[in-house]
Each structure stands twice: as structure tokens, then as C-alpha cells.
mmCIF file of C-alpha atoms and ligand atoms in Angstrom:
data_model
loop_
_atom_site.group_PDB
_atom_site.id
_atom_site.type_symbol
_atom_site.label_atom_id
_atom_site.label_comp_id
_atom_site.label_asym_id
_atom_site.label_seq_id
_atom_site.Cartn_x
_atom_site.Cartn_y
_atom_site.Cartn_z
ATOM 1 C CA UNK A 36 -81.497 -115.859 12.568
ATOM 2 C CA UNK A 37 -79.241 -114.442 15.234
ATOM 3 C CA UNK A 38 -79.023 -110.731 16.049
ATOM 4 C CA UNK A 39 -76.304 -109.349 18.317
ATOM 5 C CA UNK A 40 -77.182 -105.782 19.243
ATOM 6 C CA UNK A 41 -74.411 -103.445 20.463
ATOM 7 C CA UNK A 42 -75.583 -100.499 22.538
ATOM 8 C CA UNK A 43 -74.684 -98.184 25.434
ATOM 9 C CA UNK A 44 -78.308 -98.375 26.623
ATOM 10 C CA UNK A 45 -79.152 -102.081 26.886
ATOM 11 C CA UNK A 46 -82.108 -101.476 29.214
ATOM 12 C CA UNK A 47 -84.013 -99.800 26.357
ATOM 13 C CA UNK A 48 -84.445 -103.234 24.775
ATOM 14 C CA UNK A 49 -86.111 -104.872 27.798
ATOM 15 C CA UNK A 50 -89.707 -104.217 26.785
ATOM 16 C CA UNK A 51 -89.993 -104.310 23.005
ATOM 17 C CA UNK A 52 -87.711 -107.305 22.507
ATOM 18 C CA UNK A 53 -89.607 -109.370 25.080
ATOM 19 C CA UNK A 54 -93.133 -109.124 23.757
ATOM 20 C CA UNK A 55 -95.426 -110.685 21.246
ATOM 21 C CA UNK A 56 -93.985 -111.935 17.940
ATOM 22 C CA UNK A 57 -90.358 -111.275 18.881
ATOM 23 C CA UNK A 58 -90.724 -113.164 22.170
ATOM 24 C CA UNK A 59 -92.528 -116.055 20.466
ATOM 25 C CA UNK A 60 -89.875 -116.305 17.740
ATOM 26 C CA UNK A 61 -87.223 -116.671 20.449
ATOM 27 C CA UNK A 62 -89.310 -119.165 22.444
ATOM 28 C CA UNK A 63 -89.737 -121.258 19.290
ATOM 29 C CA UNK A 64 -85.949 -121.226 18.818
ATOM 30 C CA UNK A 65 -86.226 -119.501 15.415
ATOM 31 C CA UNK A 66 -84.506 -116.296 16.458
ATOM 32 C CA UNK A 67 -81.781 -115.503 18.980
ATOM 33 C CA UNK A 68 -81.211 -111.945 20.140
ATOM 34 C CA UNK A 69 -78.400 -110.949 22.450
ATOM 35 C CA UNK A 70 -77.954 -107.399 23.702
ATOM 36 C CA UNK A 71 -74.364 -106.339 24.437
ATOM 37 C CA UNK A 72 -73.423 -103.338 26.528
ATOM 38 C CA UNK A 73 -70.524 -101.656 24.722
ATOM 39 C CA UNK A 74 -69.369 -100.370 28.125
ATOM 40 C CA UNK A 75 -68.477 -103.946 29.137
ATOM 41 C CA UNK A 76 -65.821 -103.916 26.400
ATOM 42 C CA UNK A 77 -64.144 -100.671 27.440
ATOM 43 C CA UNK A 78 -60.551 -100.943 28.664
ATOM 44 C CA UNK A 79 -60.864 -97.696 30.634
ATOM 45 C CA UNK A 80 -60.992 -97.578 34.409
ATOM 46 C CA UNK A 81 -64.270 -95.657 34.262
ATOM 47 C CA UNK A 82 -65.594 -97.887 31.475
ATOM 48 C CA UNK A 83 -66.058 -94.840 29.265
ATOM 49 C CA UNK A 84 -67.173 -95.409 25.681
ATOM 50 C CA UNK A 85 -67.089 -91.862 24.318
ATOM 51 C CA UNK A 86 -64.642 -88.993 24.004
ATOM 52 C CA UNK A 87 -64.273 -85.499 22.542
ATOM 53 C CA UNK A 88 -64.041 -85.105 18.772
ATOM 54 C CA UNK A 89 -60.571 -84.397 17.397
ATOM 55 C CA UNK A 90 -60.548 -80.904 15.930
ATOM 56 C CA UNK A 91 -63.146 -79.685 18.407
ATOM 57 C CA UNK A 92 -66.878 -79.200 18.071
ATOM 58 C CA UNK A 93 -69.843 -79.977 20.262
ATOM 59 C CA UNK A 94 -70.812 -83.511 21.172
ATOM 60 C CA UNK A 95 -69.090 -86.687 22.191
ATOM 61 C CA UNK A 96 -68.094 -89.444 19.808
ATOM 62 C CA UNK A 97 -68.358 -93.176 20.491
ATOM 63 C CA UNK A 98 -64.788 -94.448 20.434
ATOM 64 C CA UNK A 99 -63.591 -97.316 18.275
ATOM 65 C CA UNK A 100 -61.875 -99.469 20.889
ATOM 66 C CA UNK A 101 -64.834 -100.876 22.879
ATOM 67 C CA UNK A 102 -66.824 -101.407 19.674
ATOM 68 C CA UNK A 103 -63.921 -103.232 18.035
ATOM 69 C CA UNK A 104 -63.362 -105.303 21.188
ATOM 70 C CA UNK A 105 -67.005 -106.351 21.232
ATOM 71 C CA UNK A 106 -67.162 -107.198 17.507
ATOM 72 C CA UNK A 107 -63.866 -109.114 17.728
ATOM 73 C CA UNK A 108 -65.160 -111.144 20.697
ATOM 74 C CA UNK A 109 -68.357 -111.985 18.803
ATOM 75 C CA UNK A 110 -66.490 -112.889 15.607
ATOM 76 C CA UNK A 111 -64.453 -115.447 17.575
ATOM 77 C CA UNK A 112 -67.683 -117.288 18.333
ATOM 78 C CA UNK A 113 -69.265 -117.315 14.868
ATOM 79 C CA UNK A 114 -69.193 -115.750 11.429
ATOM 80 C CA UNK A 115 -71.354 -112.738 10.728
ATOM 81 C CA UNK A 116 -73.071 -111.976 7.423
ATOM 82 C CA UNK A 117 -73.445 -108.275 8.185
ATOM 83 C CA UNK A 118 -72.391 -105.622 10.679
ATOM 84 C CA UNK A 119 -75.123 -102.997 10.374
ATOM 85 C CA UNK A 120 -74.756 -99.478 11.738
ATOM 86 C CA UNK A 121 -78.034 -97.665 12.362
ATOM 87 C CA UNK A 122 -77.609 -94.058 11.311
ATOM 88 C CA UNK A 123 -79.802 -91.344 9.768
ATOM 89 C CA UNK A 124 -77.396 -91.060 6.819
ATOM 90 C CA UNK A 125 -77.654 -94.764 5.972
ATOM 91 C CA UNK A 126 -79.766 -96.307 3.203
ATOM 92 C CA UNK A 127 -83.435 -95.901 4.038
ATOM 93 C CA UNK A 128 -85.031 -99.143 5.160
ATOM 94 C CA UNK A 129 -87.828 -100.507 3.010
ATOM 95 C CA UNK A 130 -89.515 -103.884 2.582
ATOM 96 C CA UNK A 131 -87.075 -104.933 -0.158
ATOM 97 C CA UNK A 132 -84.075 -104.406 2.130
ATOM 98 C CA UNK A 133 -85.875 -106.206 4.974
ATOM 99 C CA UNK A 134 -86.669 -109.155 2.683
ATOM 100 C CA UNK A 135 -83.017 -109.433 1.635
ATOM 101 C CA UNK A 136 -81.665 -109.229 5.180
ATOM 102 C CA UNK A 137 -84.219 -111.744 6.467
ATOM 103 C CA UNK A 138 -82.344 -114.436 4.494
ATOM 104 C CA UNK A 139 -79.115 -113.881 6.470
ATOM 105 C CA UNK A 140 -78.073 -115.974 9.438
ATOM 106 C CA UNK A 141 -76.011 -113.863 11.846
ATOM 107 C CA UNK A 142 -75.995 -110.097 12.022
ATOM 108 C CA UNK A 143 -74.549 -107.474 14.341
ATOM 109 C CA UNK A 144 -76.595 -104.291 14.797
ATOM 110 C CA UNK A 145 -74.605 -101.331 16.092
ATOM 111 C CA UNK A 146 -76.500 -98.491 17.743
ATOM 112 C CA UNK A 147 -74.844 -95.086 17.616
ATOM 113 C CA UNK A 148 -75.289 -92.379 20.196
ATOM 114 C CA UNK A 149 -74.187 -88.841 20.961
ATOM 115 C CA UNK A 150 -72.634 -87.251 17.869
ATOM 116 C CA UNK A 151 -71.989 -90.571 16.184
ATOM 117 C CA UNK A 152 -69.193 -93.125 16.085
ATOM 118 C CA UNK A 153 -65.539 -92.730 15.159
ATOM 119 C CA UNK A 154 -65.477 -92.794 11.341
ATOM 120 C CA UNK A 155 -62.982 -95.703 11.414
ATOM 121 C CA UNK A 156 -65.735 -97.937 12.805
ATOM 122 C CA UNK A 157 -67.796 -97.152 9.729
ATOM 123 C CA UNK A 158 -64.856 -97.502 7.347
ATOM 124 C CA UNK A 159 -63.407 -100.755 8.666
ATOM 125 C CA UNK A 160 -65.894 -102.646 10.846
ATOM 126 C CA UNK A 161 -69.344 -101.937 9.421
ATOM 127 C CA UNK A 162 -70.645 -103.653 6.259
ATOM 128 C CA UNK A 163 -73.927 -101.726 5.873
ATOM 129 C CA UNK A 164 -75.525 -98.526 7.117
ATOM 130 C CA UNK A 165 -79.286 -98.313 7.516
ATOM 131 C CA UNK A 166 -81.611 -95.439 8.378
ATOM 132 C CA UNK A 167 -85.251 -95.909 9.336
ATOM 133 C CA UNK A 168 -86.279 -92.539 7.908
ATOM 134 C CA UNK A 169 -85.314 -88.947 7.289
ATOM 135 C CA UNK A 170 -85.391 -87.715 10.872
ATOM 136 C CA UNK A 171 -82.840 -87.832 13.667
ATOM 137 C CA UNK A 172 -83.445 -90.003 16.731
ATOM 138 C CA UNK A 173 -81.403 -89.565 19.887
ATOM 139 C CA UNK A 174 -79.761 -92.927 19.304
ATOM 140 C CA UNK A 175 -79.807 -95.984 17.073
ATOM 141 C CA UNK A 176 -81.658 -98.148 19.615
ATOM 142 C CA UNK A 177 -85.208 -97.495 18.397
ATOM 143 C CA UNK A 178 -83.994 -97.898 14.822
ATOM 144 C CA UNK A 179 -82.385 -101.253 15.700
ATOM 145 C CA UNK A 180 -85.655 -102.407 17.247
ATOM 146 C CA UNK A 181 -87.599 -101.359 14.158
ATOM 147 C CA UNK A 182 -85.157 -103.220 11.915
ATOM 148 C CA UNK A 183 -85.140 -106.310 14.173
ATOM 149 C CA UNK A 184 -88.950 -106.419 14.204
ATOM 150 C CA UNK A 185 -89.185 -106.042 10.413
ATOM 151 C CA UNK A 186 -86.678 -108.894 9.933
ATOM 152 C CA UNK A 187 -87.933 -111.313 12.556
ATOM 153 C CA UNK A 188 -91.481 -111.444 11.235
ATOM 154 C CA UNK A 189 -90.090 -112.554 7.853
ATOM 155 C CA UNK A 190 -88.235 -115.569 9.281
ATOM 156 C CA UNK A 191 -90.105 -118.714 8.133
ATOM 157 C CA UNK A 192 -92.233 -120.145 10.945
ATOM 158 C CA UNK A 193 -92.339 -116.966 13.025
ATOM 159 C CA UNK A 194 -95.819 -115.945 11.888
ATOM 160 C CA UNK A 195 -98.486 -118.586 12.453
ATOM 161 C CA UNK A 196 -100.042 -118.127 9.054
ATOM 162 C CA UNK A 197 -97.124 -118.638 6.635
ATOM 163 C CA UNK A 198 -98.780 -116.489 3.992
ATOM 164 C CA UNK A 199 -99.416 -113.492 6.183
ATOM 165 C CA UNK A 200 -95.999 -111.861 5.799
ATOM 166 C CA UNK A 201 -96.394 -112.198 2.034
ATOM 167 C CA UNK A 202 -99.737 -110.391 2.023
ATOM 168 C CA UNK A 203 -98.399 -107.403 3.984
ATOM 169 C CA UNK A 204 -98.482 -103.937 2.562
ATOM 170 C CA UNK A 205 -95.372 -103.264 0.450
ATOM 171 C CA UNK A 206 -94.812 -106.887 -0.597
ATOM 172 C CA UNK A 207 -95.335 -106.646 -4.418
ATOM 173 C CA UNK A 208 -95.154 -102.850 -3.983
ATOM 174 C CA UNK A 209 -98.881 -102.776 -3.224
ATOM 175 C CA UNK A 210 -100.637 -101.635 -0.071
ATOM 176 C CA UNK A 211 -102.691 -104.305 1.700
ATOM 177 C CA UNK A 212 -106.463 -104.355 1.041
ATOM 178 C CA UNK A 213 -108.912 -103.368 3.820
ATOM 179 C CA UNK A 214 -109.996 -106.065 6.283
ATOM 180 C CA UNK A 215 -113.267 -106.448 8.220
ATOM 181 C CA UNK A 216 -114.546 -108.662 11.004
ATOM 182 C CA UNK A 217 -117.824 -109.296 12.831
ATOM 183 C CA UNK A 218 -120.407 -107.884 13.083
ATOM 184 C CA UNK A 219 -121.330 -107.706 9.393
ATOM 185 C CA UNK A 220 -123.227 -104.511 10.145
ATOM 186 C CA UNK A 221 -122.439 -102.023 12.924
ATOM 187 C CA UNK A 222 -124.428 -98.816 13.443
ATOM 188 C CA UNK A 223 -125.556 -99.191 9.831
ATOM 189 C CA UNK A 224 -121.929 -99.431 8.567
ATOM 190 C CA UNK A 225 -121.754 -102.507 6.382
ATOM 191 C CA UNK A 226 -119.009 -104.907 5.389
ATOM 192 C CA UNK A 227 -118.762 -105.108 1.549
ATOM 193 C CA UNK A 228 -121.159 -107.837 0.292
ATOM 194 C CA UNK A 229 -118.452 -109.581 -1.707
ATOM 195 C CA UNK A 230 -116.611 -110.580 1.503
ATOM 196 C CA UNK A 231 -119.731 -112.368 2.778
ATOM 197 C CA UNK A 232 -120.351 -114.173 -0.533
ATOM 198 C CA UNK A 233 -118.099 -117.162 0.174
ATOM 199 C CA UNK A 234 -116.805 -116.910 -3.410
ATOM 200 C CA UNK A 235 -113.036 -117.275 -2.911
ATOM 201 C CA UNK A 236 -111.874 -116.368 -6.415
ATOM 202 C CA UNK A 237 -114.034 -113.238 -6.579
ATOM 203 C CA UNK A 238 -112.915 -112.203 -3.089
ATOM 204 C CA UNK A 239 -109.275 -112.566 -4.153
ATOM 205 C CA UNK A 240 -109.911 -110.469 -7.274
ATOM 206 C CA UNK A 241 -111.716 -107.821 -5.194
ATOM 207 C CA UNK A 242 -108.828 -107.675 -2.727
ATOM 208 C CA UNK A 243 -106.331 -107.235 -5.534
ATOM 209 C CA UNK A 244 -108.415 -104.429 -7.087
ATOM 210 C CA UNK A 245 -108.656 -102.725 -3.705
ATOM 211 C CA UNK A 246 -104.876 -102.983 -3.261
ATOM 212 C CA UNK A 247 -104.235 -101.393 -6.636
ATOM 213 C CA UNK A 248 -106.788 -98.603 -6.036
ATOM 214 C CA UNK A 249 -105.453 -97.847 -2.550
ATOM 215 C CA UNK A 250 -101.890 -97.751 -3.807
ATOM 216 C CA UNK A 251 -102.828 -95.403 -6.679
ATOM 217 C CA UNK A 252 -104.561 -93.116 -4.199
ATOM 218 C CA UNK A 253 -102.175 -93.149 -1.233
ATOM 219 C CA UNK A 254 -98.755 -94.166 -2.534
ATOM 220 C CA UNK A 255 -98.590 -93.750 -6.330
ATOM 221 C CA UNK A 256 -94.777 -93.658 -6.023
ATOM 222 C CA UNK A 257 -94.803 -97.409 -5.235
ATOM 223 C CA UNK A 258 -96.359 -98.193 -8.638
ATOM 224 C CA UNK A 259 -93.459 -96.488 -10.426
ATOM 225 C CA UNK A 260 -90.812 -98.645 -8.728
HETATM 226 N N1 LIG B 159 -80.024 -92.902 14.617
HETATM 227 C C1 LIG B 159 -80.518 -91.656 14.766
HETATM 228 N N2 LIG B 159 -81.474 -91.405 13.883
HETATM 229 C C2 LIG B 159 -81.618 -92.530 13.124
HETATM 230 C C3 LIG B 159 -82.438 -92.887 12.033
HETATM 231 N N3 LIG B 159 -83.340 -92.056 11.513
HETATM 232 N N4 LIG B 159 -82.288 -94.113 11.508
HETATM 233 C C4 LIG B 159 -81.382 -94.967 12.011
HETATM 234 N N5 LIG B 159 -80.572 -94.684 13.041
HETATM 235 C C5 LIG B 159 -80.683 -93.477 13.596
#
């Protein structure tokens, strides 16, 4: 999988995209991430990327030209399966959407800022719009990182234990069962006996029951889907 992320704030990606699973996936050659500063594609003397909104109103708008220049330059190098704009009015991200996108090869993630982007970017250059929830962030960068993380961990080979992405909460629309580790008893708080029994089939059945019960209690809406 290759992700090209377009942003006016590339330095925001330094930490999160260089740690842990994301870092390892890149080191293993399974995932490539390139961050592009939209400013580098501006034809203006001052390298500006935003301007006032036609018709007036508060807030600056990201202009189409640098974004189009950047996307055009990338498209000359390879084909892209999706150009995704992160925006609070996009389709809300869930595990099903992440699963579908994790099968794609090359994607561009466009981070908005200020009041948004020129509508023509959305109409003509973007193929999908995704939100990470019903709240407004100050830019699409954190949303792009959330989406990238959710996708990368689904790429085969990224997680050490192949089955572990499949047993996550939300796969099968069920929440994950509780997990325990040593010691078997701590301050009198005990690990359920079944998990110490060594009986694999019964443990599996117990975990499934726990998943169903937890989902009924905490997220009954998932069972209706
Ligand atoms: N940009 C600002 N808020 C956002 C959100 N909730 N999801 C995706 N992109 C955003």
C-alpha cells in the first residue's frame, strides 16, 4: 500500500507516522508513506496556498491550483485508486470502510485546513470524502493519521500475528472479549478460571459469549447492522 498525504502542515506527521506499527510496516517494505507540502506546488511568489472566499465571509479557502499541481505530478508517476479528502462532512469512517480501503494499492489523502478547500477540488479531483467523527478538527491532518493507522494495520504481514487484526473489536460487528495476563490473581482480583483451563474450544466459546454480551451492553446498535 502506498499513501501520499497532501498537507500544509507536513511537520505534524513527524511523530505519529514514525513510530511503532506504522514505522515497522514501512521498514518491512509493506507500506510507503510520502508527505507532500502543498506549498511546494504553489505557483505564487509567496508560495501561498489559500485565499479569500468569493462572495465574502470569514475564513480562508485552500485554492485549487497547488492541490491540482500536486495531484497531477503524483498521477504522472503512478495510478491512484482513490483521492480521499478528509472532512467532517464526509462519510463517517468505520471498520467496514477501513477493510475495503485496505485492499487498495495507491491512495492520496488530502488534508483540508482553514475554512475548507475550493469546491472544485471536491467536485473534480477527489473520489471519496471521509470524516473520522461528528466533531470539527482544526485540520484534516489528525484525521488522515487516524485513517492511515486504521488502514496500515490491516495490510497483510503488518501485524505479527496474522489473526490479530481479524479479532479486533468491530470485525464481525462484535466488540473484542476481555483479555488478562499474569499474575492469575492480583490483590484478590482473579482471572476467570476458564482462561486457565487449557481447554481451547471452551475458551473460544467463552470469548465469543463475552463478545456478544459486551456488544449487547455497550453497543447494541452494532448488532442491528
Ligand atoms: N477535518 C476537520 N474535522 C474533521 C473530521 N471530523 N474528520 C475528518 N476531517 C476533518
